[in-house]
XYZ file of C-alpha atoms in Angstrom:
489
model
C -29.575 88.649 98.297
C -29.615 89.139 101.843
C -26.274 89.885 104.001
C -24.833 87.185 105.695
C -22.921 87.736 108.917
C -20.319 84.899 109.081
C -18.501 84.675 112.280
C -14.855 84.020 111.712
C -13.344 81.962 114.435
C -9.776 82.701 115.253
C -7.989 81.860 112.325
C -4.892 79.599 111.307
C -1.970 79.695 108.767
C -2.449 77.344 105.879
C 0.935 75.463 105.451
C 1.488 72.156 103.843
C -2.093 71.249 103.699
C -2.627 71.850 107.676
C -4.335 74.871 109.491
C -1.498 75.607 112.208
C -1.140 78.716 114.277
C 1.800 81.217 113.832
C 5.105 79.745 114.812
C 5.437 82.283 117.670
C 1.893 82.050 118.675
C 0.982 85.708 118.333
C -2.143 87.056 116.694
C -3.423 90.407 115.633
C -6.775 91.946 115.307
C -8.587 92.296 111.742
C -11.056 95.095 112.011
C -14.074 96.220 110.038
C -12.974 99.511 108.369
C -16.455 101.209 108.896
C -17.309 100.138 112.429
C -14.045 99.203 113.669
C -15.693 95.844 115.182
C -13.556 92.869 115.146
C -13.804 90.679 112.066
C -11.356 87.835 113.105
C -8.045 87.260 114.900
C -5.311 86.320 112.766
C -2.068 84.478 113.121
C 0.721 86.952 113.022
C 3.097 84.795 110.973
C 7.024 85.022 110.889
C 9.776 84.297 108.580
C 10.109 80.827 109.968
C 6.562 80.247 109.013
C 7.261 81.521 105.620
C 10.251 79.276 105.405
C 8.170 76.250 106.259
C 5.760 77.155 103.722
C 8.279 77.269 100.809
C 9.931 73.931 102.076
C 6.193 72.440 101.854
C 5.753 73.951 98.462
C 9.029 72.582 97.124
C 8.196 69.122 98.556
C 4.774 69.305 96.411
C 6.143 70.792 93.481
C 7.464 67.348 91.450
C 4.288 65.669 91.926
C 2.195 68.626 90.899
C 4.077 69.792 88.056
C 3.770 66.253 86.677
C -0.114 66.125 87.291
C -1.991 65.684 83.878
C -3.534 68.913 82.646
C -6.929 67.247 83.381
C -6.247 66.764 86.986
C -5.340 70.507 87.450
C -7.923 71.780 85.303
C -10.576 69.809 87.488
C -9.416 71.438 90.650
C -9.859 74.826 89.384
C -13.453 74.172 87.978
C -14.336 72.667 91.346
C -12.846 75.703 93.096
C -15.009 77.987 90.898
C -18.149 76.251 92.033
C -17.164 76.098 95.599
C -16.584 79.915 95.597
C -20.040 80.385 93.834
C -21.712 78.280 96.645
C -20.393 80.872 98.967
C -21.265 83.898 97.246
C -23.476 85.671 99.793
C -21.008 84.857 102.534
C -17.918 86.156 100.633
C -19.482 89.144 99.438
C -20.509 90.135 103.074
C -16.977 89.367 104.264
C -15.484 91.684 101.425
C -17.768 94.252 102.921
C -16.681 93.743 106.590
C -12.915 93.153 105.914
C -12.310 95.557 103.274
C -14.926 98.146 103.103
C -16.240 96.909 99.857
C -19.431 98.135 98.656
C -22.209 95.491 97.560
C -21.886 96.094 94.009
C -18.227 95.836 93.947
C -18.256 92.687 95.936
C -20.813 91.074 93.581
C -18.323 91.984 90.663
C -15.542 90.511 92.398
C -17.310 87.225 93.079
C -18.258 87.230 89.323
C -14.846 88.191 87.838
C -13.142 85.617 90.137
C -15.468 82.667 89.144
C -14.577 83.599 85.586
C -11.004 83.845 86.404
C -10.785 80.141 87.953
C -12.538 78.749 84.908
C -10.554 80.475 82.388
C -7.452 79.354 84.345
C -8.768 75.926 84.178
C -8.454 76.166 80.199
C -4.846 77.356 80.781
C -3.674 73.613 82.062
C -3.828 72.814 78.169
C -2.567 76.015 76.714
C 1.483 75.670 78.025
C 2.268 74.746 74.387
C 5.801 74.351 73.257
C 7.078 74.497 69.700
C 9.435 72.325 67.245
C 12.323 74.383 65.897
C 14.185 73.686 62.698
C 17.727 72.770 63.415
C 20.608 72.795 60.554
C 22.204 69.939 62.599
C 19.663 67.333 61.586
C 18.462 66.938 65.396
C 15.175 67.153 66.408
C 14.646 70.400 68.354
C 11.970 71.350 70.842
C 11.351 74.269 72.961
C 9.267 72.839 75.983
C 7.187 75.045 78.446
C 7.757 73.731 82.092
C 6.501 74.977 85.333
C 9.092 77.390 87.175
C 8.924 75.847 90.509
C 7.834 77.545 93.804
C 6.015 81.311 93.193
C 5.956 83.771 96.013
C 2.777 85.910 95.535
C 2.351 89.027 97.466
C -1.106 90.210 96.982
C -2.904 93.550 98.009
C -6.137 94.300 99.959
C -7.869 96.667 97.726
C -9.622 94.354 95.269
C -8.682 91.671 97.697
C -10.654 88.719 96.071
C -9.701 89.427 92.354
C -6.133 90.187 92.892
C -5.328 87.297 95.256
C -6.958 84.827 93.077
C -4.789 86.376 90.029
C -1.535 85.986 91.846
C -2.187 82.100 92.463
C -4.489 81.099 89.458
C -1.819 80.666 86.568
C 1.007 79.659 88.609
C -1.205 76.719 90.200
C -2.836 75.707 87.081
C 0.659 75.647 85.060
C 2.088 73.178 87.616
C 3.757 75.673 89.806
C 3.444 75.637 93.619
C 2.523 78.740 95.497
C 3.135 80.539 98.871
C 0.789 83.337 99.233
C 1.271 86.465 101.570
C -2.129 88.383 101.640
C -2.047 91.909 103.043
C -2.693 92.522 106.624
C -5.983 94.364 105.852
C -7.244 91.343 103.995
C -5.834 88.104 105.610
C -9.090 86.249 105.030
C -10.947 87.397 101.832
C -7.620 88.048 100.019
C -5.781 84.753 101.647
C -6.956 82.219 103.894
C -10.325 81.794 101.746
C -8.109 80.356 99.293
C -6.817 77.519 101.567
C -10.338 76.502 102.211
C -11.647 76.621 98.692
C -8.651 74.966 97.264
C -8.501 72.171 99.788
C -12.147 71.350 99.422
C -11.494 71.378 95.442
C -8.837 68.623 95.863
C -5.583 70.716 95.658
C -2.893 68.428 97.148
C -1.415 69.424 100.441
C 1.530 71.884 100.101
C 0.774 73.033 96.756
C -0.832 76.219 98.106
C 0.061 77.536 101.373
C -0.643 80.825 102.997
C 1.136 83.039 105.410
C -0.589 86.100 107.261
C 1.313 88.497 109.193
C 0.692 91.482 111.689
C 0.417 95.268 110.378
C 4.076 96.383 109.809
C 5.464 92.885 109.495
C 5.469 92.261 105.736
C 9.268 92.549 105.538
C 10.523 89.222 107.175
C 7.817 87.313 105.252
C 8.842 88.935 101.800
C 12.580 88.671 102.717
C 11.960 84.874 103.020
C 10.289 84.449 99.779
C 12.811 86.596 97.733
C 15.939 84.879 99.342
C 14.948 81.396 99.754
C 16.419 79.452 96.709
C 13.377 77.255 96.371
C 11.335 80.283 94.975
C 11.886 81.030 91.551
C 9.267 83.288 90.731
C 7.589 86.289 92.512
C 4.583 88.372 91.797
C 3.669 91.728 93.823
C 0.605 93.821 93.202
C 1.029 97.156 95.564
C 2.723 100.358 95.553
C 5.706 101.494 93.224
C 7.717 102.524 96.193
C 7.457 98.891 97.633
C 7.836 97.374 94.126
C 10.910 98.941 93.467
C 12.471 97.536 96.631
C 11.131 94.048 95.708
C 12.721 94.402 92.192
C 16.047 95.487 93.843
C 16.014 92.419 96.229
C 14.851 90.107 93.472
C 17.428 91.167 90.971
C 20.221 90.570 93.581
C 18.763 87.078 93.905
C 18.587 86.717 90.275
C 14.723 86.048 90.495
C 12.139 87.093 87.873
C 9.349 89.289 89.372
C 6.046 90.236 87.886
C 5.284 93.873 89.230
C 1.966 95.538 88.850
C 2.385 98.663 90.731
C 0.712 102.201 91.223
C -1.075 104.254 88.558
C -2.199 107.797 88.007
C -4.804 107.032 85.231
C -6.003 109.413 82.814
C -9.469 109.535 81.331
C -9.516 111.755 78.197
C -13.093 113.073 77.176
C -13.104 114.586 73.654
C -15.289 117.422 72.386
C -17.338 115.062 70.291
C -18.066 112.651 73.328
C -21.814 111.689 74.256
C -21.891 113.862 77.321
C -24.120 111.595 79.411
C -22.196 108.723 78.613
C -19.024 110.516 79.439
C -20.361 111.567 83.044
C -21.375 107.976 83.983
C -18.133 106.512 82.884
C -16.261 109.210 84.643
C -18.153 108.664 87.858
C -17.709 104.905 87.622
C -13.975 105.073 86.812
C -13.027 107.689 89.288
C -15.338 106.325 92.564
C -15.496 102.641 92.238
C -14.474 101.192 95.556
C -13.755 104.479 96.799
C -10.885 105.040 94.209
C -9.129 102.484 95.729
C -8.165 100.791 92.662
C -4.770 101.023 90.802
C -6.693 101.666 87.529
C -9.003 104.578 89.014
C -9.473 107.566 87.049
C -7.278 110.252 88.880
C -7.189 112.828 85.900
C -10.087 113.357 83.942
C -8.778 115.560 80.878
C -11.569 117.200 79.004
C -11.885 119.251 75.519
C -12.985 122.866 76.297
C -15.786 122.826 74.208
C -17.927 120.659 76.356
C -15.879 121.309 79.719
C -18.493 123.504 81.563
C -21.316 121.387 80.897
C -19.383 118.174 81.637
C -17.921 119.654 84.980
C -21.393 120.744 86.080
C -23.079 117.534 85.377
C -20.046 115.408 86.802
C -20.024 117.500 89.985
C -24.027 117.096 90.360
C -23.617 113.145 89.938
C -20.661 112.989 92.211
C -22.338 114.835 94.836
C -25.380 112.514 94.728
C -23.476 109.678 95.581
C -24.517 107.804 98.636
C -21.654 107.498 101.377
C -21.485 105.431 104.505
C -22.077 101.707 105.687
C -20.898 99.242 102.673
C -23.308 96.552 104.061
C -26.233 98.818 102.681
C -26.899 97.681 99.067
C -27.210 101.257 97.906
C -23.990 102.589 99.341
C -21.680 103.720 96.376
C -18.838 105.106 98.862
C -17.823 103.270 101.369
C -15.061 103.662 104.067
C -11.451 104.195 103.283
C -9.290 101.104 104.610
C -7.645 102.732 107.519
C -7.651 105.980 109.328
C -4.138 106.700 108.278
C -5.560 106.213 104.463
C -8.505 108.638 105.297
C -5.832 111.315 106.503
C -3.491 110.957 103.537
C -6.523 111.707 101.187
C -7.830 114.574 103.316
C -4.195 116.312 103.577
C -3.773 116.022 99.937
C -7.064 117.557 99.105
C -6.141 120.241 101.527
C -2.612 120.701 100.229
C -4.089 120.961 96.423
C -6.723 123.744 97.692
C -4.148 125.652 99.503
C -1.999 125.986 96.458
C -5.041 127.127 94.321
C -7.214 124.218 93.303
C -11.086 124.514 93.490
C -13.344 121.855 94.861
C -16.479 121.634 92.494
C -17.766 118.514 94.709
C -17.106 116.934 98.104
C -13.872 117.517 99.847
C -14.772 116.318 103.291
C -14.470 113.424 105.362
C -17.567 111.661 106.642
C -16.984 109.495 109.532
C -14.186 106.665 108.208
C -15.326 107.689 104.472
C -14.331 110.489 102.336
C -16.958 112.368 99.880
C -16.705 111.783 96.007
C -14.530 114.843 95.356
C -13.667 116.584 92.039
C -11.080 119.346 91.842
C -10.018 121.729 89.098
C -7.096 123.928 88.719
C -4.849 121.593 90.642
C -1.296 123.122 90.374
C 1.529 120.575 89.465
C 3.376 121.800 92.779
C 0.494 119.826 94.608
C 1.083 116.340 95.822
C -2.187 115.348 94.466
C -1.135 116.047 90.776
C 2.167 114.010 90.944
C 1.601 110.839 93.042
C -1.287 108.067 93.035
C -3.844 108.984 96.062
C -5.829 106.107 96.869
C -9.069 107.506 97.486
C -12.253 109.140 95.740
C -10.712 112.130 94.367
C -10.044 113.074 90.848
C -8.658 116.289 89.053
C -10.231 117.759 86.096
C -8.081 119.111 83.393
C -9.442 121.331 80.418
C -7.403 121.344 77.523
C -7.801 122.823 73.993
C -7.003 120.037 71.637
C -6.460 116.106 71.648
C -2.918 116.613 71.278
C -2.602 118.563 74.553
C -4.907 115.857 76.053
C -2.251 113.387 75.006
C 0.573 115.623 76.510
C -1.093 116.033 79.662
C -2.074 112.190 80.050
C 1.489 111.310 79.415
C 2.948 113.881 81.783
C 3.267 111.334 84.685
C 5.947 108.743 85.826
C 3.068 106.165 85.839
C 1.644 104.105 82.822
C -1.012 101.605 83.908
C -4.605 102.231 82.648
C -6.062 104.979 80.640
C -9.264 105.855 78.711
C -10.328 107.706 75.860
C -14.140 108.913 75.169
C -14.994 110.068 71.539
C -17.604 109.222 69.090
C -14.761 108.853 66.291
C -13.308 105.427 66.785
C -10.600 105.811 64.501
C -9.582 109.026 66.229
C -9.767 106.972 69.565
C -7.623 104.183 68.023
C -5.089 106.827 66.975
C -4.826 108.357 70.160
C -4.603 105.115 72.055
C -1.262 104.356 70.111
C 0.168 107.447 71.718
C -0.831 107.099 75.127
C 2.249 105.724 77.370
C 0.248 103.109 79.023
C 0.139 99.271 79.328
C -3.902 99.506 79.013
C -6.042 101.811 76.779
C -9.669 101.527 76.641
C -11.520 103.560 73.762
C -14.835 104.765 74.576
C -14.316 103.209 78.000
C -13.051 104.725 81.409
C -9.688 102.893 82.762
C -11.161 100.497 85.420
C -11.614 97.484 82.989
C -10.365 93.972 82.800
C -10.985 90.496 81.849
C -9.083 87.479 83.044
C -7.755 86.554 79.671
C -6.523 89.950 78.929
C -2.667 90.703 79.385
C -2.701 93.070 82.295
C -0.017 95.332 83.153
C 1.474 98.493 83.102
C 4.929 100.600 81.789
C 7.188 103.195 83.507
C 6.610 103.309 87.020
C 3.533 101.021 87.053
C 5.882 97.902 86.707
C 6.502 95.473 84.144
C 5.215 91.935 83.135
C 1.576 91.007 82.392
C -1.192 88.734 84.299
C -3.657 87.069 82.333
C -4.085 84.509 79.394
C -1.175 83.569 77.219
C 0.788 86.182 78.740
C 0.876 84.676 82.213
C 1.951 81.406 80.517
C 5.487 83.049 79.774
C 5.689 84.639 83.111
C 5.270 81.351 85.122
C 6.683 78.673 82.853
C 10.559 78.081 81.969
C 11.270 77.371 78.195
C 13.432 74.526 77.922
C 15.396 73.551 74.606
C 15.440 69.855 74.175
C 17.116 68.245 71.246
C 17.156 64.630 70.050
C 19.988 63.461 67.748
C 21.678 60.491 66.360
C 25.401 59.358 66.627
C 27.776 61.134 64.255
C 31.311 61.585 63.859
C 33.349 64.290 65.597
C 36.261 65.862 64.296
C 39.451 64.072 65.421
């Protein structure tokens, strides 16, 4: 596979099936996070643009919601084929727009093609039920599309998380207005307008509104407050998710939240040491640790701790850091200079309070080395909040019970992992971990399109994926059919 340097022209919003400039005529620059070079000029959408997009979605809803499942399925199957035909181009743009390394770009492409095909089958899966009635009426629970869905997607796994936010809602008969991050307006947003238009999605069923940095608020406000919007999805920080949930509550709207994580990886004393080292490296440093499921804490039992730390530090120190367009790069740039400074500052704060660096610890241009720390005190910010970067803290414990106690000592509860040669013990520990996702004999970064993906505690509520998504993006309507009968006089 060769790198494809696609040059994006000045982009347009996708509203009601048309490519249009932002209502105010403003644009913003979308830079390459590694080189700083311009990737595209992007329309700086306004609240009025979002309102027009919602109105287009509302107008398209009656026809799309009544389209036969075969029609919706065929659109998704075509979209998967179209996306795969653009593989080299999209992988290149993932690197240029989000700093995504080659391996992670290929993974996203494969995952999303599968997600689209899995979603295609969901067109037939919104099955209701016949409910016994004591009145003699014929009673049914019918799954119906909810209406317009406002989808707010992040930049970090831009292709996967944008596809996930629109896939199930669309194939179940809803219409969608997508607001991508300002850091991934094309690969996490406007790309889908091109793909689905070519696949035959009717105009207005999917609209995409981009916005300038710092200007997400007005777009989100319109999605929350517009009465046509009946569902909201958000993937992002816990802080922003809490604000969105409060606003959605005031407007009596259901919202699916996939928020931050501080995912633990427990390595028990009976674990295969080489596998544990490899899994920890992958879980902590894939996409520079800019994944909500990344292993932020690696909790290892004392009998193997010294050997584990030595081997993990050696492996982390050997990971190539630099240009994500070079196919052997493992650690690419952080998304912005501000993100880099945040990671650097939290590592320095932890060290000043007694933590020890056993690998990495330095910025290299726009990148930060794969970094491992031990003895991180609870007073350090790194020990308490999600730090989006290639940094993991190692904790040594004396028992599996202590490992569980440490794993649960966080406000977050998204993903986790347990590595052990005793599968029964792994399952027993999994039941005690306070997380929406537990992988036994695997690191925390794992997902499949058909799985119920989501967290507990401050990591959000609701579930993406498979049959769980059907409950999120449909309404259950009770319908009865009776016969004339006498009423009390």
